[in-house]
Coordinates of C-alpha atoms and ligand atoms in Angstrom, one line a residue:
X1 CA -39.3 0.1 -33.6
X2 CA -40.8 2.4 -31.5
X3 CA -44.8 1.9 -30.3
X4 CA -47.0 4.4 -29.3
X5 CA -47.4 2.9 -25.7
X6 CA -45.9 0.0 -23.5
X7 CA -46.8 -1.3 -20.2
X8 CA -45.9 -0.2 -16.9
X9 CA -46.8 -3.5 -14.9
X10 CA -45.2 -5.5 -13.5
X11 CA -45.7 -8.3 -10.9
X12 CA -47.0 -5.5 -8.6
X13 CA -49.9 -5.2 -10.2
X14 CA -50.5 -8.4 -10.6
X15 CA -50.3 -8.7 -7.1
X16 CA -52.5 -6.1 -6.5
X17 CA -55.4 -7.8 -8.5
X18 CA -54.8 -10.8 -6.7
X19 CA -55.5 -9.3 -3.3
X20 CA -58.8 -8.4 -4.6
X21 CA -59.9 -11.0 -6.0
X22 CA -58.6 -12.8 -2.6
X23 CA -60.6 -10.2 -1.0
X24 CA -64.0 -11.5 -2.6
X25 CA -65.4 -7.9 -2.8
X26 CA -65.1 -6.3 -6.3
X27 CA -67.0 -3.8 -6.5
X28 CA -66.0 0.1 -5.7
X29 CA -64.8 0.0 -1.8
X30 CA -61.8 0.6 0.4
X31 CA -59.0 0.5 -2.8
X32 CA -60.5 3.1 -4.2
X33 CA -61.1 5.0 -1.5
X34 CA -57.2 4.2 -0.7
X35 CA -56.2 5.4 -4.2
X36 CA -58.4 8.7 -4.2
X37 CA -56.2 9.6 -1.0
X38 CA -53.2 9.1 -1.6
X39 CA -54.0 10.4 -5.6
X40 CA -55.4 13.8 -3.7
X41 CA -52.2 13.9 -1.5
X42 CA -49.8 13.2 -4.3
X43 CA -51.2 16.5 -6.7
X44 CA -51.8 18.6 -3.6
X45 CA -55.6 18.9 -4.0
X46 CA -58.3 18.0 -1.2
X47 CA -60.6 16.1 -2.6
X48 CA -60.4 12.9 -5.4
X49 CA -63.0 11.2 -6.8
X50 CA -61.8 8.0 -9.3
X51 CA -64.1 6.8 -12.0
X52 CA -64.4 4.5 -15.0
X53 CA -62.4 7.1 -17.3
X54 CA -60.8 10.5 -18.2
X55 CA -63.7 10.7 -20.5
X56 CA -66.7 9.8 -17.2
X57 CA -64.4 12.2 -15.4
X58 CA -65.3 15.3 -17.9
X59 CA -68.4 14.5 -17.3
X60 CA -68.8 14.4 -13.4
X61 CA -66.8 17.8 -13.4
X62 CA -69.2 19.4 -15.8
X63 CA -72.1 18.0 -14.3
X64 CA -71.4 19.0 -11.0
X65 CA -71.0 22.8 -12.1
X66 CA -75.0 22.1 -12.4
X67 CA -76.0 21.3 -9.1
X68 CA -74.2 24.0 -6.7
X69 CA -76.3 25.9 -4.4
X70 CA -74.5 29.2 -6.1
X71 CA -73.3 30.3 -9.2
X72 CA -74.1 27.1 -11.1
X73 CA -74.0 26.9 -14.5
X74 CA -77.5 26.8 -16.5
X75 CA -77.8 25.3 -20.3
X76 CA -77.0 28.0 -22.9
X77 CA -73.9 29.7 -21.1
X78 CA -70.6 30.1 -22.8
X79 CA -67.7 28.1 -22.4
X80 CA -64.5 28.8 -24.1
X81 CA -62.3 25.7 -24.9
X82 CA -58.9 25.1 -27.0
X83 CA -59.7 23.6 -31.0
X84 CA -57.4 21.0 -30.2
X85 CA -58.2 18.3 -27.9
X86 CA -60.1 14.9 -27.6
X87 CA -63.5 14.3 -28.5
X88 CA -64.9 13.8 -24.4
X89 CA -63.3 17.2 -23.5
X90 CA -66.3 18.7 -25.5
X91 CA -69.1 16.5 -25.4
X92 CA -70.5 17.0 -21.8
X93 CA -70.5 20.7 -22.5
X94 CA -73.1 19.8 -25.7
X95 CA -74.8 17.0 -23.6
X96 CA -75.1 20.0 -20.6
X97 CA -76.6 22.4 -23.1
X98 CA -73.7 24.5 -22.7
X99 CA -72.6 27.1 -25.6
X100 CA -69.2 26.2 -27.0
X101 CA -66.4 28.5 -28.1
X102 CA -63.6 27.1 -30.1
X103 CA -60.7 29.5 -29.6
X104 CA -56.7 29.0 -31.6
X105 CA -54.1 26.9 -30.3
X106 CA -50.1 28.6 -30.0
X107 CA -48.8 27.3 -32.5
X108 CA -45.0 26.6 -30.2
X109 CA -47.3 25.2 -26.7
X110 CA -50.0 23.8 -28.8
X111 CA -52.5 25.0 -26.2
X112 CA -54.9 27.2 -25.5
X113 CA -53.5 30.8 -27.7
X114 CA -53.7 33.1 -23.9
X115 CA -53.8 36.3 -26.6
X116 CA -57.0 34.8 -28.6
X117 CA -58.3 33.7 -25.0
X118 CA -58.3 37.4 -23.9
X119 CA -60.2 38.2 -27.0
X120 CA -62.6 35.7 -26.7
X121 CA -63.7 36.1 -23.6
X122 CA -67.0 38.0 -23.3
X123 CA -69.7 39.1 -20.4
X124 CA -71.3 35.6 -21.6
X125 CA -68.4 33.6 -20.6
X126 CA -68.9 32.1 -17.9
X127 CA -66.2 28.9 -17.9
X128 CA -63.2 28.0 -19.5
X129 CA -62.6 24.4 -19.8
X130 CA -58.8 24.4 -20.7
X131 CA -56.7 21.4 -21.9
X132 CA -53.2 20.5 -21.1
X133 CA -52.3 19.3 -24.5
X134 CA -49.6 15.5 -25.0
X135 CA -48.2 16.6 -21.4
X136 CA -47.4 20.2 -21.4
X137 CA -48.9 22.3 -18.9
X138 CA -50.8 25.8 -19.8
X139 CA -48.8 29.1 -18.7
X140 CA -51.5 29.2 -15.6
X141 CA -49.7 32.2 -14.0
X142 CA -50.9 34.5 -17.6
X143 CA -54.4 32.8 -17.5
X144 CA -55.4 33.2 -13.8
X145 CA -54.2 36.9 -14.2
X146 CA -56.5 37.4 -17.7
X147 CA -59.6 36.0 -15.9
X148 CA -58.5 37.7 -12.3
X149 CA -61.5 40.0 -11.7
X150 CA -64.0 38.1 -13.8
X151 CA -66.7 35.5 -12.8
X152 CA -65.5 32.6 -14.9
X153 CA -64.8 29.0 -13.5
X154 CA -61.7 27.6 -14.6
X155 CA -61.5 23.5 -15.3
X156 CA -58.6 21.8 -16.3
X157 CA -58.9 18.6 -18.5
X158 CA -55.3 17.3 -17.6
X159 CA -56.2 13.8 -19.1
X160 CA -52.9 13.9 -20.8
X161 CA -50.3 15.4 -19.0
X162 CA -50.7 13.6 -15.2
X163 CA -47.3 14.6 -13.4
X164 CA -46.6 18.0 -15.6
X165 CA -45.7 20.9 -12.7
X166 CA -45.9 24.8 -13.4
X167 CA -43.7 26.4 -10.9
X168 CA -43.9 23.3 -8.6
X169 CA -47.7 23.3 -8.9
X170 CA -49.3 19.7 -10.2
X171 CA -50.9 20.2 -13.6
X172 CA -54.3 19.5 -12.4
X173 CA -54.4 21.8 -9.8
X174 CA -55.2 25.0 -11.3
X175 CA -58.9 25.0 -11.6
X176 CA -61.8 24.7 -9.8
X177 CA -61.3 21.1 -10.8
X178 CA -58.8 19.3 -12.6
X179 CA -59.7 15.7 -14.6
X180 CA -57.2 12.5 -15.2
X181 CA -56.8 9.7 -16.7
X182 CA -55.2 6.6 -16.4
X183 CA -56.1 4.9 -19.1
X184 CA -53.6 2.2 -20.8
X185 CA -51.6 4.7 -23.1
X186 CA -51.3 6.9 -20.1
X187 CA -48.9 7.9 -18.0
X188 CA -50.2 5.8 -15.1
X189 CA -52.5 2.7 -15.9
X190 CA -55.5 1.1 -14.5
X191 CA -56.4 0.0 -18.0
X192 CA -60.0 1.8 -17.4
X193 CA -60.1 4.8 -15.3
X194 CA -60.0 8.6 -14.6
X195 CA -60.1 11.2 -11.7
X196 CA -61.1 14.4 -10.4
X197 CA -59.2 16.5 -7.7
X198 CA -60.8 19.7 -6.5
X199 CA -60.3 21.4 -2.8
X200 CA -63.8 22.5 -2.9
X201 CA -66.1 20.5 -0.6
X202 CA -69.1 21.1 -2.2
X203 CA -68.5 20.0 -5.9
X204 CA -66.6 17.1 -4.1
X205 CA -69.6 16.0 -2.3
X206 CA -72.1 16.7 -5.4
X207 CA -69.7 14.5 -7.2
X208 CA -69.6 11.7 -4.2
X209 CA -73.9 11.2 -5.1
X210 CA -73.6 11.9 -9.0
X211 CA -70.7 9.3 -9.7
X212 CA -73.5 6.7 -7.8
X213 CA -76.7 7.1 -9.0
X214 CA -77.4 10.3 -7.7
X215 CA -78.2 8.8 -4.6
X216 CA -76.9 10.1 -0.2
X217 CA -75.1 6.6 0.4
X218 CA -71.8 7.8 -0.2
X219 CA -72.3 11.2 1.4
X220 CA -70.9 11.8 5.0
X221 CA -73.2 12.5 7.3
X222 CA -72.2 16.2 7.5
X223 CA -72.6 17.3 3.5
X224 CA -73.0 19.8 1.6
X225 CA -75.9 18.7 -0.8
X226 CA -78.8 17.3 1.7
X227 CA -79.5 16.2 4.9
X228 CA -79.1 13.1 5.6
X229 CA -80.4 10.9 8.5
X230 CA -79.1 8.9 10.8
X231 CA -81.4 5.5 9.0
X232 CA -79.3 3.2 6.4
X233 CA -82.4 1.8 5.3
X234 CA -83.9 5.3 3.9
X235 CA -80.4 6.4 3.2
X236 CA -79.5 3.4 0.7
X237 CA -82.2 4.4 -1.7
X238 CA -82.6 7.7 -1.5
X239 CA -81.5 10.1 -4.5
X240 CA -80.9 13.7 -4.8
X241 CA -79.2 14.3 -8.2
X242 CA -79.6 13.2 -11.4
X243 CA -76.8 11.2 -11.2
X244 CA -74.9 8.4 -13.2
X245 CA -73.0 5.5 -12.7
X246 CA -69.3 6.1 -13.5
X247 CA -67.9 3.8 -10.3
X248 CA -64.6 2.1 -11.0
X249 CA -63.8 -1.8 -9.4
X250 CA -62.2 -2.1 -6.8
X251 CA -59.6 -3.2 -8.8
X252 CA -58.6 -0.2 -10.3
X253 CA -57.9 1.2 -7.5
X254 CA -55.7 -1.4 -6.0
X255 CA -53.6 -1.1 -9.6
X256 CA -54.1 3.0 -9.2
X257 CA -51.9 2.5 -5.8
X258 CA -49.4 0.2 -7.2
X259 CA -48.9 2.6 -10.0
X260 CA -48.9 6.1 -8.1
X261 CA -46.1 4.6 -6.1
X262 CA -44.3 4.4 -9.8
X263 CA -45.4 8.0 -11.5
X264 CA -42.5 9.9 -10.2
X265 CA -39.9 7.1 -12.2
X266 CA -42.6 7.1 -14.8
X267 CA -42.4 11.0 -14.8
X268 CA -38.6 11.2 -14.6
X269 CA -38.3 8.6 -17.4
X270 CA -40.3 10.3 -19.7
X271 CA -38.6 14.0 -18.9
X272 CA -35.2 12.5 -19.5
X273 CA -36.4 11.3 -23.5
X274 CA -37.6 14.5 -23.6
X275 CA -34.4 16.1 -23.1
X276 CA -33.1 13.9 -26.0
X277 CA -36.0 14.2 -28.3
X278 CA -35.6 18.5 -28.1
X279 CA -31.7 18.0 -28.4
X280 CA -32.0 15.8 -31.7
X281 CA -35.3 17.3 -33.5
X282 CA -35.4 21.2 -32.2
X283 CA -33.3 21.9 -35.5
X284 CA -34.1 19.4 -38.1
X285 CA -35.3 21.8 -40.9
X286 CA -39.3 21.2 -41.9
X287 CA -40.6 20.2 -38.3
X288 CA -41.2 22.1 -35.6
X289 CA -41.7 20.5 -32.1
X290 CA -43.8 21.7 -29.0
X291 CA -42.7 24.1 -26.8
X292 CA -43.1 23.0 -23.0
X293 CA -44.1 25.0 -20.1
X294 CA -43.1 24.5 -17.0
X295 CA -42.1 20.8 -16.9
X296 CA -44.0 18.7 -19.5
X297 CA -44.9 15.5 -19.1
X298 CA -44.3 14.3 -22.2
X299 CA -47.1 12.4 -23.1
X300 CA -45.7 11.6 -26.7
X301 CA -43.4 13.8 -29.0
X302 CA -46.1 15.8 -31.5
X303 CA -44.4 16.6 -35.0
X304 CA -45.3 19.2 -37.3
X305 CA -44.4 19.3 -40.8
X306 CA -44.5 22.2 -43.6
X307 CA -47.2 20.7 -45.7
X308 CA -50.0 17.8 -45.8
X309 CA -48.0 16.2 -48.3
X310 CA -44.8 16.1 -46.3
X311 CA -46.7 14.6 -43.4
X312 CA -48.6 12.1 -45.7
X313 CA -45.1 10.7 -46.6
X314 CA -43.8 10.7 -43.2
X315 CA -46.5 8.5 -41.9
X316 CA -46.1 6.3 -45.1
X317 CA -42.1 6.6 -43.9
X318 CA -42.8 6.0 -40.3
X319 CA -45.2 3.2 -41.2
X320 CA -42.5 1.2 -43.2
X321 CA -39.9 1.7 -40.4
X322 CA -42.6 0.4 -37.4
X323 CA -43.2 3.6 -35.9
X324 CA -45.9 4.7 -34.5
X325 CA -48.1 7.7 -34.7
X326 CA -51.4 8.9 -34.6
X327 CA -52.5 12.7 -35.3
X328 CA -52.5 15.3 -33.0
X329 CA -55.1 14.6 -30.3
X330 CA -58.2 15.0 -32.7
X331 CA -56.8 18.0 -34.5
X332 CA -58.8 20.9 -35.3
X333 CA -62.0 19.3 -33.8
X334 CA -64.5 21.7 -35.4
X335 CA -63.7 19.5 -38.6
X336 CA -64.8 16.6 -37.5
X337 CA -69.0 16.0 -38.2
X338 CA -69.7 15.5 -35.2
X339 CA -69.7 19.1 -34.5
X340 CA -72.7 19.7 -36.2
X341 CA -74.6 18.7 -33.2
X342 CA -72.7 21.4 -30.7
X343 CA -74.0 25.1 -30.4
X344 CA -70.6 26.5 -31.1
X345 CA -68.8 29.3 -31.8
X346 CA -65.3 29.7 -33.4
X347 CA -63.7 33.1 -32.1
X348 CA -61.7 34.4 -34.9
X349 CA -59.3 31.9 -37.3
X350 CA -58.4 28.5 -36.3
X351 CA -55.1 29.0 -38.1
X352 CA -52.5 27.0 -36.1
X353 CA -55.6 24.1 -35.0
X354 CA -55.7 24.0 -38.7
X355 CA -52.1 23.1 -39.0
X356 CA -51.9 21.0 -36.5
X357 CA -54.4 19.0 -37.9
X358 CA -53.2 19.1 -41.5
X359 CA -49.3 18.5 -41.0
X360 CA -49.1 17.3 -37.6
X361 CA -48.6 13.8 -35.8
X362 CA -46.9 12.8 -32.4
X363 CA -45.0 9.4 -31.8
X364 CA -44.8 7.7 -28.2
X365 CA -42.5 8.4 -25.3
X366 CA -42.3 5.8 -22.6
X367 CA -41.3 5.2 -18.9
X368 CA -37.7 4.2 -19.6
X369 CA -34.6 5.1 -22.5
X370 CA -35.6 4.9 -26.0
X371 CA -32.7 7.5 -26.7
X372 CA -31.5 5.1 -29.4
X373 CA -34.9 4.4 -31.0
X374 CA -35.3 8.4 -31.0
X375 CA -31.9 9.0 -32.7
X376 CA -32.9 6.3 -35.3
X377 CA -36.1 8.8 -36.1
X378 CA -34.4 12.0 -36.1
X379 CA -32.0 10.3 -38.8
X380 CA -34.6 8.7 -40.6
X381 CA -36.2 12.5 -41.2
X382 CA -33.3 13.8 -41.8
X383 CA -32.8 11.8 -44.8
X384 CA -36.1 12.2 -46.3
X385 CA -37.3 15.1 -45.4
Ligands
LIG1 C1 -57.4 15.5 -23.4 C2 -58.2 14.2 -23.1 N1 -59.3 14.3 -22.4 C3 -60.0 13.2 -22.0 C4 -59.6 12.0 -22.5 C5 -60.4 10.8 -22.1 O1 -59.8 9.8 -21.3 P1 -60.2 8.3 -21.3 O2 -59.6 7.7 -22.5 O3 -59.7 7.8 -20.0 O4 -61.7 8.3 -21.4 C6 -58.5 11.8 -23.3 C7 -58.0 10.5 -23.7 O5 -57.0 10.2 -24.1 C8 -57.7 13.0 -23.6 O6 -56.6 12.9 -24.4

């Protein structure tokens, strides 16, 4: 009855693969550079550099924090991050060597808790890597202001809430970079892919050689990480970062442009269920919803129930009625095994992660009216609940 995602394609898209394929040349070239233009202009940052996912572009942020000529970050330094969020948020901090500090969720935004953040921080911290959690923006006003007159980088992973605004500002935007994705269940889709805005040159251009091998071929002339000569033979092998290979096709960035052209309908779409969803579940005793700030995106509609128990019947209940859910993000992510390969830190309780991930799941929101679908879900708790 209702799915977690749904398409946003239509023969546009289709089109837009054609003319690729028509094109002959598949590999990364003038789509993408097209897309990471008119992506930049559209969330008001400088610079965009597409990749293969949200997930390679977590990595190409971090990464690049390694290789400026100042202030770069060095294996062992702390970085503070949210309990709650997906698995690829964290791992480039562990693969960078870089020390991890879980801090709480609030309980109402389900993001970063800006009164444990203040605690947390410490002369060690050096970076906060914050998360935009199932659309909602962070209160970035109250954030730059705690970290005002410190020496600590700001990054946003905004993988999940692509068209959110804070006071008119792009979620995104905040941070020395911000990451996206627009992978299937997203709010825009290239099936495969992810971004990274930033206005500063220098991380952009680090970013330009580590998404391609590490190697000057796709740095201008005038850059900021080498010189570089005037000689395309010596200049097409030549490599001055350990870099990766994270390049998109073509492809997706020929669908990226088709799509961007729909993310303000998208974005209304979704806003407009929104206004429904907080209208019919805001007082159904036993679940309490997410708080949004600024204007949400509304990646899905996140649910959280008294007790374990209540929420294993409610995805039994949801599950016999064909609707989908999944749990929040990946919960409390210091219980999940994997952890025990991080050098973490958990500041204080994880009380409300805890929750979260104990009596929590979210169902789907989509591009256009599932008003009736959400009024037959509302009832459906109602009744059981
Ligand atoms: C918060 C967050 N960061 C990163 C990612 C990774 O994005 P991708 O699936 O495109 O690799 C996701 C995926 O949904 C996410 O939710």
């Amino acid at each position: 009855m209702l799915p977690l995602a749904t398409s946003t394609w239509d023969q546009k898209e289709y089109a837009a693969l054609q003319s690729v394929i028509d094109s002959d040349m598949f590999s990364m070239g003038k789509k993408v550079a097209e897309f990471e233009t008119a992506f930049a202009r559209y969330v008001g940052s400088k610079h965009c550099v597409m990749v293969n996912s949200g997930s390679s572009a977590n990595l190409l942020a971090v990464a690049a924090l390694f290789y400026t000529k100042q202030n770069s970050l060095k294996p062992g330094d702390e970085v503070i991050v949210p309990a709650v969020s997906w698995s690829t948020t964290y791992y480039p901090l562990h693969q960078y060597g870089l020390k991890i500090k879980f801090v709480d969720i609030c309980p109402e935004t389900l993001n970063l808790d800006l009164d444990q953040l203040e605690k947390a921080i410490s002369d060690k911290t050096r970076a906060i890597f914050a998360v935009n959690l199932l659309g909602n923006p962070i209160d970035y006003q109250r954030l730059e202001k705690i970290i005002s007159n410190r020496d600590i980088l700001l990054l946003e992973d905004n993988c999940e809430s692509m068209g959110a605004t804070l006071n008119g500002k792009q979620a995104g935007t905040f941070g020395v970079m911000g990451t996206f994705s627009s992978f299937f269940s997203h709010h825009i889709s290239t099936m495969e892919g992810g971004m990274v805005v930033t206005d500063d040159e220098e991380l952009y251009h680090i970013m330009l050689s580590l998404r391609s091998h590490g190697w000057t071929r796709h740095l201008p002339k005038d850059n900021r990480v080498c010189e570089k000569s005037d000689d395309p033979f010596h200049e097409s092998f030549r490599f001055v970062l350990p870099g990766y290979n994270l390049r998109p096709l073509d492809m997706s960035g020929a669908l990226g442009l088709e799509q961007l052209e729909k993310l303000p309908s998208i974005v209304k779409g979704r806003q407009q269920n929104a206004a429904v969803f907080m209208d019919l579940f805001a007082d159904i005793p036993g679940v309490s919803i997410q708080k949004q700030t600024g204007e949400s995106s509304w990646f899905g509609f996140a649910l959280v129930f008294e007790s374990l128990e209540k929420r294993t019947e409610v995805v039994e209940l949801f599950k016999a009625h064909k609707i989908e859910t999944r749990p929040i993000v990946a919960g409390n992510f210091t219980r999940n095994p994997v952890v025990k390969f991080f050098d973490y830190d958990i500041h204080g309780e994880l009380e409300s992660s805890d929750k979260v991930h104990d009596c929590g799941l979210f169902i789907g929101n989509h591009h256009y009216d599932i008003a009736k679908e959400l009024r037959a879900v509302a009832d459906l708790l109602k009744t059981h609940l």
